[in-house]
Amino acid sequence: MVRLPYLTALTTLFSYGLLFAFGQMRDFFRKILDLWKSKNLQGYAPICLGLEDFYTRRLYLRIQDCFNRPIASAPDAWIDVVERYSKDSNKTLHRTSKINKCLNLGSYNYLGFAAADEYCTPRVIESLKQYSPSTCSARVDGGTTKLHAELEEVVARFVRKPAAILFGMGYATNSAIIPALIGKGGLIISDSLNHNSIVNGARGSGATVRVFQHNSAAHLEEVLREQIAEGQPRTHRPWKKIIVIIEGIYSMEGELCKLPEIIAVCKKYKAYTYLDEAHSIGAIGKSGRGVCELLGVDTADMDIMMGTFTKSFGSCGGYIAASKEIIQHLKNTCPAHFYATSMSPPAAQQVISAIKVVLGEDGSNRGAQKLAQIRDNSNFFRSELHKMGFEVLGDKDSPVMPIMLYNPAKIPAFSRECLRRNLAVVTVAFPATPLLLARARICISASHTREDMIKALEVISKVGDLVGIKYFPVEPQKHLTDKIQKKLE
Amino acid sequence: MAKLYVETTPPPDLNKNTEWFMYPGVWTTYILILFFSWLLVLSVFGCTPGTAWTIVNLVHFAITYQFFHWRKGTPFAEDQGIYNNLTWWEQIDNGKQLTRNRKFLTVVPVVLYLIASHTTDYQQPMLFLNTLAVIVLVVAKFPNMHKVRIFGINADR
């Protein structure tokens, strides 16, 4: 549920219309001018039709300097951003050798493991010396080291499932596993705001895909009933299996998934559940075990739990945790297991050490401290932003908070003004989000100190005044209760 | 002016090319754009109001025909070309016919025609052009014309 002022909706649509009109005019003149230039295609077809990349050429390239910013240090609480300049209004960008030290509000560094850590880094360096940076092989050939076996056990124990399997890349985990689990004749029902990796995996599997309204257990039930009654398209035979795919924290909304209601619906209709905990594992829950722990759902009720190591554990890669039979089946069928290079051993060691810190098995209570720190930081930051009058999405305790911008011109304005004041934020626009709902996404980390956050809040408040995104200025207390009421509905 | 707020849940439409049309404020923006372009034409050309409405009607015809009924596909490559054979009109609302959006978009050219012909007092050259515009636009929006390509015009590349 997003509230926006009506005038903002009108002006946003009008601005996009204007940008579209200008883009079309420029394309029209470009076509005329190109009639004179000779085309050196030599009979080959052009790689892309002029219509397909219209959005990239005429809208994205205008504000290209707000995306893809190169960094020159580890993505800790403070990050070095390389300055770039452009001589042809952002069509090409050139790096300089100057570096800006900025406060980092854009990295998924939830527990602060992204920079050197006193427990993890010495062990990672040692494993780098022993096992070398790459296994140079797929898991099934020669790429399973002791670290991989240990990490699979540690992950299974952490997530509270019987077994786990690892992959070298989080995106590839989703897009390679879903086709191995379900094929033609099956039905995938996925939340409408699911990540692109799930969408790709679902498309690649060949199963029929249906979408249910974001976080709505009622609509999921409606879709399930309709699909089970109709059966497969054309033949109307019963579906071979039904998988419902949801995420723990939706990265563009910062919202938690309504897990208990959705699990209840899936159990009633005997559909399998697949939970993607990319952003929630390690960051929420009393001991960091993710959204199941936070919402009190028994992990035996989730059929397949997927997660990545990139966000909370400061490494790279993904895992799937499920019952022993499913994991054994995946080890025998999943192409990412047979052909993709296995996880890098130092990365695996980083995850093992990070999980040990989170669970307190390294002998200190730094894990519990980090978890408490990120919870306090997120709640503090979110409540302060609310008080200032910004429209901030996301549930309590969630470390991801999008600040709504709406108008397309405010996206580069916010991004550039923040960078000028040494604050690095990530802005997201269409097509990663719906057209009207462009936003700046803030990711809070356990390594942000109170002073860092106060400084960030000052800068955001100043830039918010300049850019004009404080949409709820009066009576913030009243709007907070309104929002809480809406969440309860 | 007191701030009016609207609430919206993101609609479950996967086609990014058309899902923006399901948000609140789209109809109002459309109508306001037409009204302000009439004012613009009046101020630039200094003609009679009727001629201005005729110009708005004809330009509206050209633009909406080009973008709703001629151009096919979507302006981004991420959907891997599954809509490459469908015009925008055939894509909206997932191809469902006679939805509220479609009815609104069918009524707008008719209302424009009525305003334009009334303000020009039904005089000849303007009336003919306006009638042509409204007939083409309304026929193109009939449910029976879904995916129909007359004489193969604008069929697949």
Coordinates of C-alpha atoms in Angstrom, one line a residue, chain A residues 10-299:
Chain A
L10 CA -0.3 13.6 -12.2
T11 CA 3.1 15.4 -12.5
T12 CA 5.0 12.1 -12.6
L13 CA 2.8 10.8 -15.5
F14 CA 3.2 14.1 -17.3
S15 CA 7.0 14.1 -16.8
Y16 CA 7.3 10.6 -18.2
G17 CA 5.1 11.6 -21.1
L18 CA 7.3 14.6 -21.8
L19 CA 10.5 12.5 -21.6
F20 CA 8.9 10.0 -23.9
A21 CA 7.9 12.7 -26.4
F22 CA 11.4 14.2 -26.4
G23 CA 12.9 10.8 -26.9
Q24 CA 10.6 10.0 -29.8
M25 CA 11.4 13.4 -31.4
R26 CA 15.1 12.7 -31.1
D27 CA 14.7 9.3 -32.5
F28 CA 12.8 10.7 -35.4
F29 CA 15.5 13.2 -36.3
R30 CA 18.2 10.6 -35.7
K31 CA 16.4 8.4 -38.3
I32 CA 16.3 11.2 -40.8
L33 CA 19.9 12.1 -40.3
D34 CA 21.0 8.5 -40.5
L35 CA 19.4 8.2 -44.0
W36 CA 22.4 10.1 -45.3
K37 CA 24.9 8.0 -43.4
S38 CA 25.8 4.7 -45.1
K39 CA 25.0 1.6 -43.2
N40 CA 27.9 -0.8 -43.1
L41 CA 25.9 -3.8 -42.2
Q42 CA 26.9 -5.7 -45.3
G43 CA 23.7 -7.7 -45.5
Y44 CA 23.6 -8.7 -41.8
A45 CA 20.5 -8.0 -39.7
P46 CA 20.8 -5.3 -37.0
I47 CA 21.4 -6.7 -33.6
C48 CA 18.6 -4.8 -32.0
L49 CA 15.6 -3.0 -33.4
G50 CA 15.5 0.6 -32.7
L51 CA 12.3 0.2 -30.6
E52 CA 13.6 -2.3 -28.1
D53 CA 16.3 -0.2 -26.5
F54 CA 14.3 3.1 -26.6
Y55 CA 14.1 3.2 -22.9
T56 CA 17.9 2.6 -22.5
R57 CA 18.9 5.1 -25.1
R58 CA 16.6 8.0 -24.3
L59 CA 15.8 7.8 -20.6
Y60 CA 18.4 5.7 -18.8
L61 CA 21.5 7.2 -20.6
R62 CA 20.5 10.7 -19.6
I63 CA 21.0 9.9 -15.9
Q64 CA 23.6 7.2 -16.4
D65 CA 26.0 8.8 -13.9
C66 CA 23.8 7.8 -11.0
F67 CA 24.2 4.1 -11.7
N68 CA 27.2 1.8 -12.1
R69 CA 29.4 4.0 -9.9
P70 CA 32.9 2.4 -9.6
I71 CA 34.2 2.1 -6.0
A72 CA 37.8 1.9 -4.8
S73 CA 37.6 0.3 -1.4
A74 CA 35.7 -2.4 0.5
P75 CA 32.0 -1.6 0.9
D76 CA 32.2 -0.8 4.6
A77 CA 30.3 1.9 6.4
W78 CA 32.5 4.4 4.5
I79 CA 33.3 3.8 0.9
D80 CA 35.5 5.4 -1.7
V81 CA 33.6 6.3 -4.8
V82 CA 35.6 7.1 -8.0
E83 CA 34.6 10.4 -9.6
R84 CA 33.6 10.4 -13.2
Y85 CA 33.0 13.1 -15.8
S86 CA 31.3 13.2 -19.2
K87 CA 31.9 15.4 -22.1
D88 CA 28.8 14.4 -24.2
S89 CA 26.0 14.7 -21.6
N90 CA 26.3 11.3 -20.1
K91 CA 26.5 9.1 -23.2
T92 CA 30.1 8.1 -22.2
L93 CA 31.6 8.5 -18.8
H94 CA 35.3 8.6 -18.0
R95 CA 36.9 7.8 -14.7
T96 CA 39.3 10.2 -13.1
S97 CA 41.8 9.2 -10.4
K98 CA 40.0 11.3 -7.8
I99 CA 38.2 9.5 -5.0
N100 CA 35.4 10.6 -2.8
K101 CA 35.1 9.1 0.7
C102 CA 31.4 8.7 1.2
L103 CA 29.1 7.3 3.8
N104 CA 27.8 4.1 2.3
L105 CA 24.0 3.6 2.4
G106 CA 23.8 1.4 -0.6
S107 CA 25.7 -1.8 0.1
Y108 CA 24.0 -4.9 1.4
N109 CA 26.4 -5.0 4.3
Y110 CA 23.8 -5.9 7.0
L111 CA 26.1 -7.3 9.6
G112 CA 29.2 -5.4 8.8
F113 CA 31.2 -8.4 7.4
A114 CA 32.0 -6.6 4.2
A115 CA 35.2 -5.1 5.5
A116 CA 38.1 -6.8 7.3
D117 CA 36.8 -8.6 10.4
E118 CA 39.0 -9.7 13.3
Y119 CA 37.8 -13.3 13.3
C120 CA 37.0 -13.9 9.7
T121 CA 39.8 -12.3 7.7
P122 CA 42.8 -14.2 9.2
R123 CA 41.0 -17.5 8.6
V124 CA 40.1 -16.4 5.0
I125 CA 43.7 -15.5 4.2
E126 CA 44.8 -18.8 5.6
S127 CA 42.3 -20.7 3.5
L128 CA 43.4 -18.6 0.5
K129 CA 46.9 -19.8 0.9
Q130 CA 45.9 -23.4 1.4
Y131 CA 43.2 -23.8 -1.2
S132 CA 43.9 -21.0 -3.7
P133 CA 41.3 -18.5 -5.0
S134 CA 39.5 -20.9 -7.3
T135 CA 38.8 -24.6 -7.3
C136 CA 39.0 -24.5 -11.2
S137 CA 36.4 -27.2 -11.4
A138 CA 32.7 -28.0 -11.1
R139 CA 31.5 -29.5 -7.9
V140 CA 31.0 -32.9 -9.4
D141 CA 34.5 -33.1 -10.9
G142 CA 37.1 -31.8 -8.5
G143 CA 35.6 -28.8 -6.9
T144 CA 34.3 -30.1 -3.6
T145 CA 36.8 -29.3 -0.9
K146 CA 36.6 -29.9 2.8
L147 CA 35.4 -26.3 3.1
H148 CA 32.4 -26.9 0.9
A149 CA 31.3 -30.0 2.9
E150 CA 31.8 -28.1 6.1
L151 CA 29.8 -25.1 4.8
E152 CA 26.9 -27.2 3.7
E153 CA 26.6 -28.7 7.2
V154 CA 27.0 -25.3 8.8
V155 CA 24.4 -23.8 6.6
A156 CA 21.9 -26.6 7.2
R157 CA 22.4 -26.4 10.9
F158 CA 22.1 -22.5 10.8
V159 CA 18.9 -22.6 8.8
R160 CA 17.5 -25.6 10.7
K161 CA 17.0 -27.9 7.8
P162 CA 18.4 -31.4 7.3
A163 CA 20.7 -30.7 4.4
A164 CA 22.0 -27.9 2.1
I165 CA 23.7 -27.5 -1.3
L166 CA 25.9 -24.6 -2.4
F167 CA 26.4 -22.6 -5.6
G168 CA 28.9 -20.0 -6.6
M169 CA 26.4 -17.3 -7.5
G170 CA 23.2 -16.2 -5.9
Y171 CA 21.4 -15.3 -9.1
A172 CA 22.4 -18.6 -10.7
T173 CA 21.1 -20.5 -7.7
N174 CA 17.5 -19.4 -8.4
S175 CA 17.7 -19.5 -12.2
A176 CA 19.3 -23.0 -12.2
I177 CA 17.4 -24.7 -9.4
I178 CA 13.8 -23.8 -10.4
P179 CA 14.1 -25.6 -13.7
A180 CA 15.6 -28.6 -11.9
L181 CA 12.6 -28.8 -9.5
I182 CA 9.7 -28.3 -11.9
G183 CA 9.1 -28.6 -15.6
K184 CA 6.4 -28.7 -18.2
G185 CA 3.1 -29.6 -16.7
G186 CA 3.8 -28.0 -13.4
L187 CA 2.6 -24.7 -12.0
I188 CA 4.6 -21.9 -10.4
I189 CA 2.8 -19.2 -8.5
S190 CA 5.1 -16.4 -7.7
D191 CA 4.6 -13.1 -5.9
S192 CA 4.2 -10.2 -8.2
L193 CA 7.3 -8.4 -6.8
N194 CA 9.7 -11.4 -7.0
H195 CA 13.3 -10.8 -8.0
N196 CA 14.4 -11.2 -11.6
S197 CA 16.4 -14.4 -10.8
I198 CA 13.1 -16.1 -9.8
V199 CA 11.3 -14.8 -12.9
N200 CA 14.1 -16.1 -15.1
G201 CA 14.2 -19.4 -13.4
A202 CA 10.5 -19.8 -13.7
R203 CA 10.5 -18.9 -17.4
G204 CA 13.4 -21.3 -18.1
S205 CA 11.7 -24.2 -16.4
G206 CA 8.9 -24.4 -18.9
A207 CA 6.2 -24.6 -16.3
T208 CA 3.1 -22.4 -16.4
V209 CA 3.7 -19.3 -14.3
R210 CA 0.9 -17.4 -12.5
V211 CA 1.4 -14.3 -10.4
F212 CA -0.5 -13.4 -7.2
Q213 CA -0.9 -9.9 -5.7
H214 CA 2.1 -9.0 -3.6
N215 CA 1.8 -10.5 0.0
S216 CA -1.9 -11.2 -0.4
A217 CA -2.7 -14.6 1.0
A218 CA -6.4 -14.1 0.0
H219 CA -5.4 -13.6 -3.7
L220 CA -3.0 -16.5 -3.5
E221 CA -5.9 -18.7 -2.4
E222 CA -8.1 -17.4 -5.2
V223 CA -5.4 -18.1 -7.8
L224 CA -4.7 -21.6 -6.3
R225 CA -8.4 -22.5 -6.4
E226 CA -8.8 -21.2 -9.9
Q227 CA -5.8 -23.0 -11.2
I228 CA -6.4 -26.3 -9.5
A229 CA -9.9 -26.3 -10.8
E230 CA -8.9 -25.5 -14.3
G231 CA -5.8 -27.8 -14.5
Q232 CA -3.2 -27.6 -17.2
P233 CA -3.9 -25.3 -20.2
R234 CA -5.7 -26.9 -23.1
T235 CA -5.7 -30.5 -21.7
H236 CA -7.2 -29.6 -18.3
R237 CA -5.4 -32.5 -16.7
P238 CA -4.3 -32.0 -13.1
W239 CA -1.1 -30.2 -12.5
K240 CA 2.0 -32.4 -11.9
K241 CA 3.0 -30.2 -9.0
I242 CA 2.5 -26.7 -7.7
I243 CA 5.3 -24.5 -6.3
V244 CA 4.6 -21.2 -4.6
I245 CA 7.6 -18.9 -4.6
I246 CA 7.9 -16.0 -2.1
E247 CA 10.7 -13.9 -0.7
G248 CA 11.6 -13.2 2.9
I249 CA 12.3 -9.5 2.6
Y250 CA 11.4 -7.9 -0.7
S251 CA 14.4 -5.8 -1.6
M252 CA 12.5 -3.0 -3.3
E253 CA 9.9 -2.6 -0.6
G254 CA 11.8 -3.5 2.5
E255 CA 8.6 -5.4 3.5
L256 CA 8.5 -8.7 5.2
C257 CA 6.5 -11.5 3.7
K258 CA 3.3 -12.6 5.5
L259 CA 4.7 -16.0 6.0
P260 CA 2.2 -17.7 8.4
E261 CA -0.9 -16.9 6.3
I262 CA 0.8 -17.9 3.1
I263 CA 2.1 -21.2 4.5
A264 CA -1.4 -21.9 5.9
V265 CA -2.9 -21.4 2.4
C266 CA -0.2 -23.6 0.7
K267 CA -0.8 -26.4 3.2
K268 CA -4.5 -26.3 2.7
Y269 CA -4.1 -26.8 -1.1
K270 CA -1.0 -29.1 -0.9
A271 CA 1.3 -26.8 -2.8
Y272 CA 5.1 -26.7 -2.3
T273 CA 6.7 -23.6 -0.9
Y274 CA 10.0 -22.0 -1.9
L275 CA 11.3 -19.2 0.2
D276 CA 14.0 -16.9 -1.1
E277 CA 15.7 -15.4 1.9
A278 CA 18.4 -13.5 0.1
H279 CA 18.0 -10.3 2.2
S280 CA 16.6 -11.8 5.4
I281 CA 19.0 -14.5 6.3
G282 CA 21.4 -13.3 8.9
A283 CA 19.8 -9.9 9.2
I284 CA 16.6 -10.5 11.1
G285 CA 15.4 -12.9 13.7
K286 CA 16.6 -13.1 17.3
S287 CA 19.7 -15.2 16.3
G288 CA 19.8 -14.1 12.7
R289 CA 18.1 -17.2 11.3
G290 CA 15.9 -15.1 9.0
V291 CA 12.2 -14.5 8.5
C292 CA 11.0 -17.9 9.8
E293 CA 12.5 -17.3 13.2
L294 CA 11.1 -13.7 13.3
L295 CA 7.6 -14.7 12.4
G296 CA 7.6 -18.0 14.4
V297 CA 7.2 -20.4 11.5
D298 CA 8.5 -23.9 11.8
T299 CA 11.2 -24.5 9.2

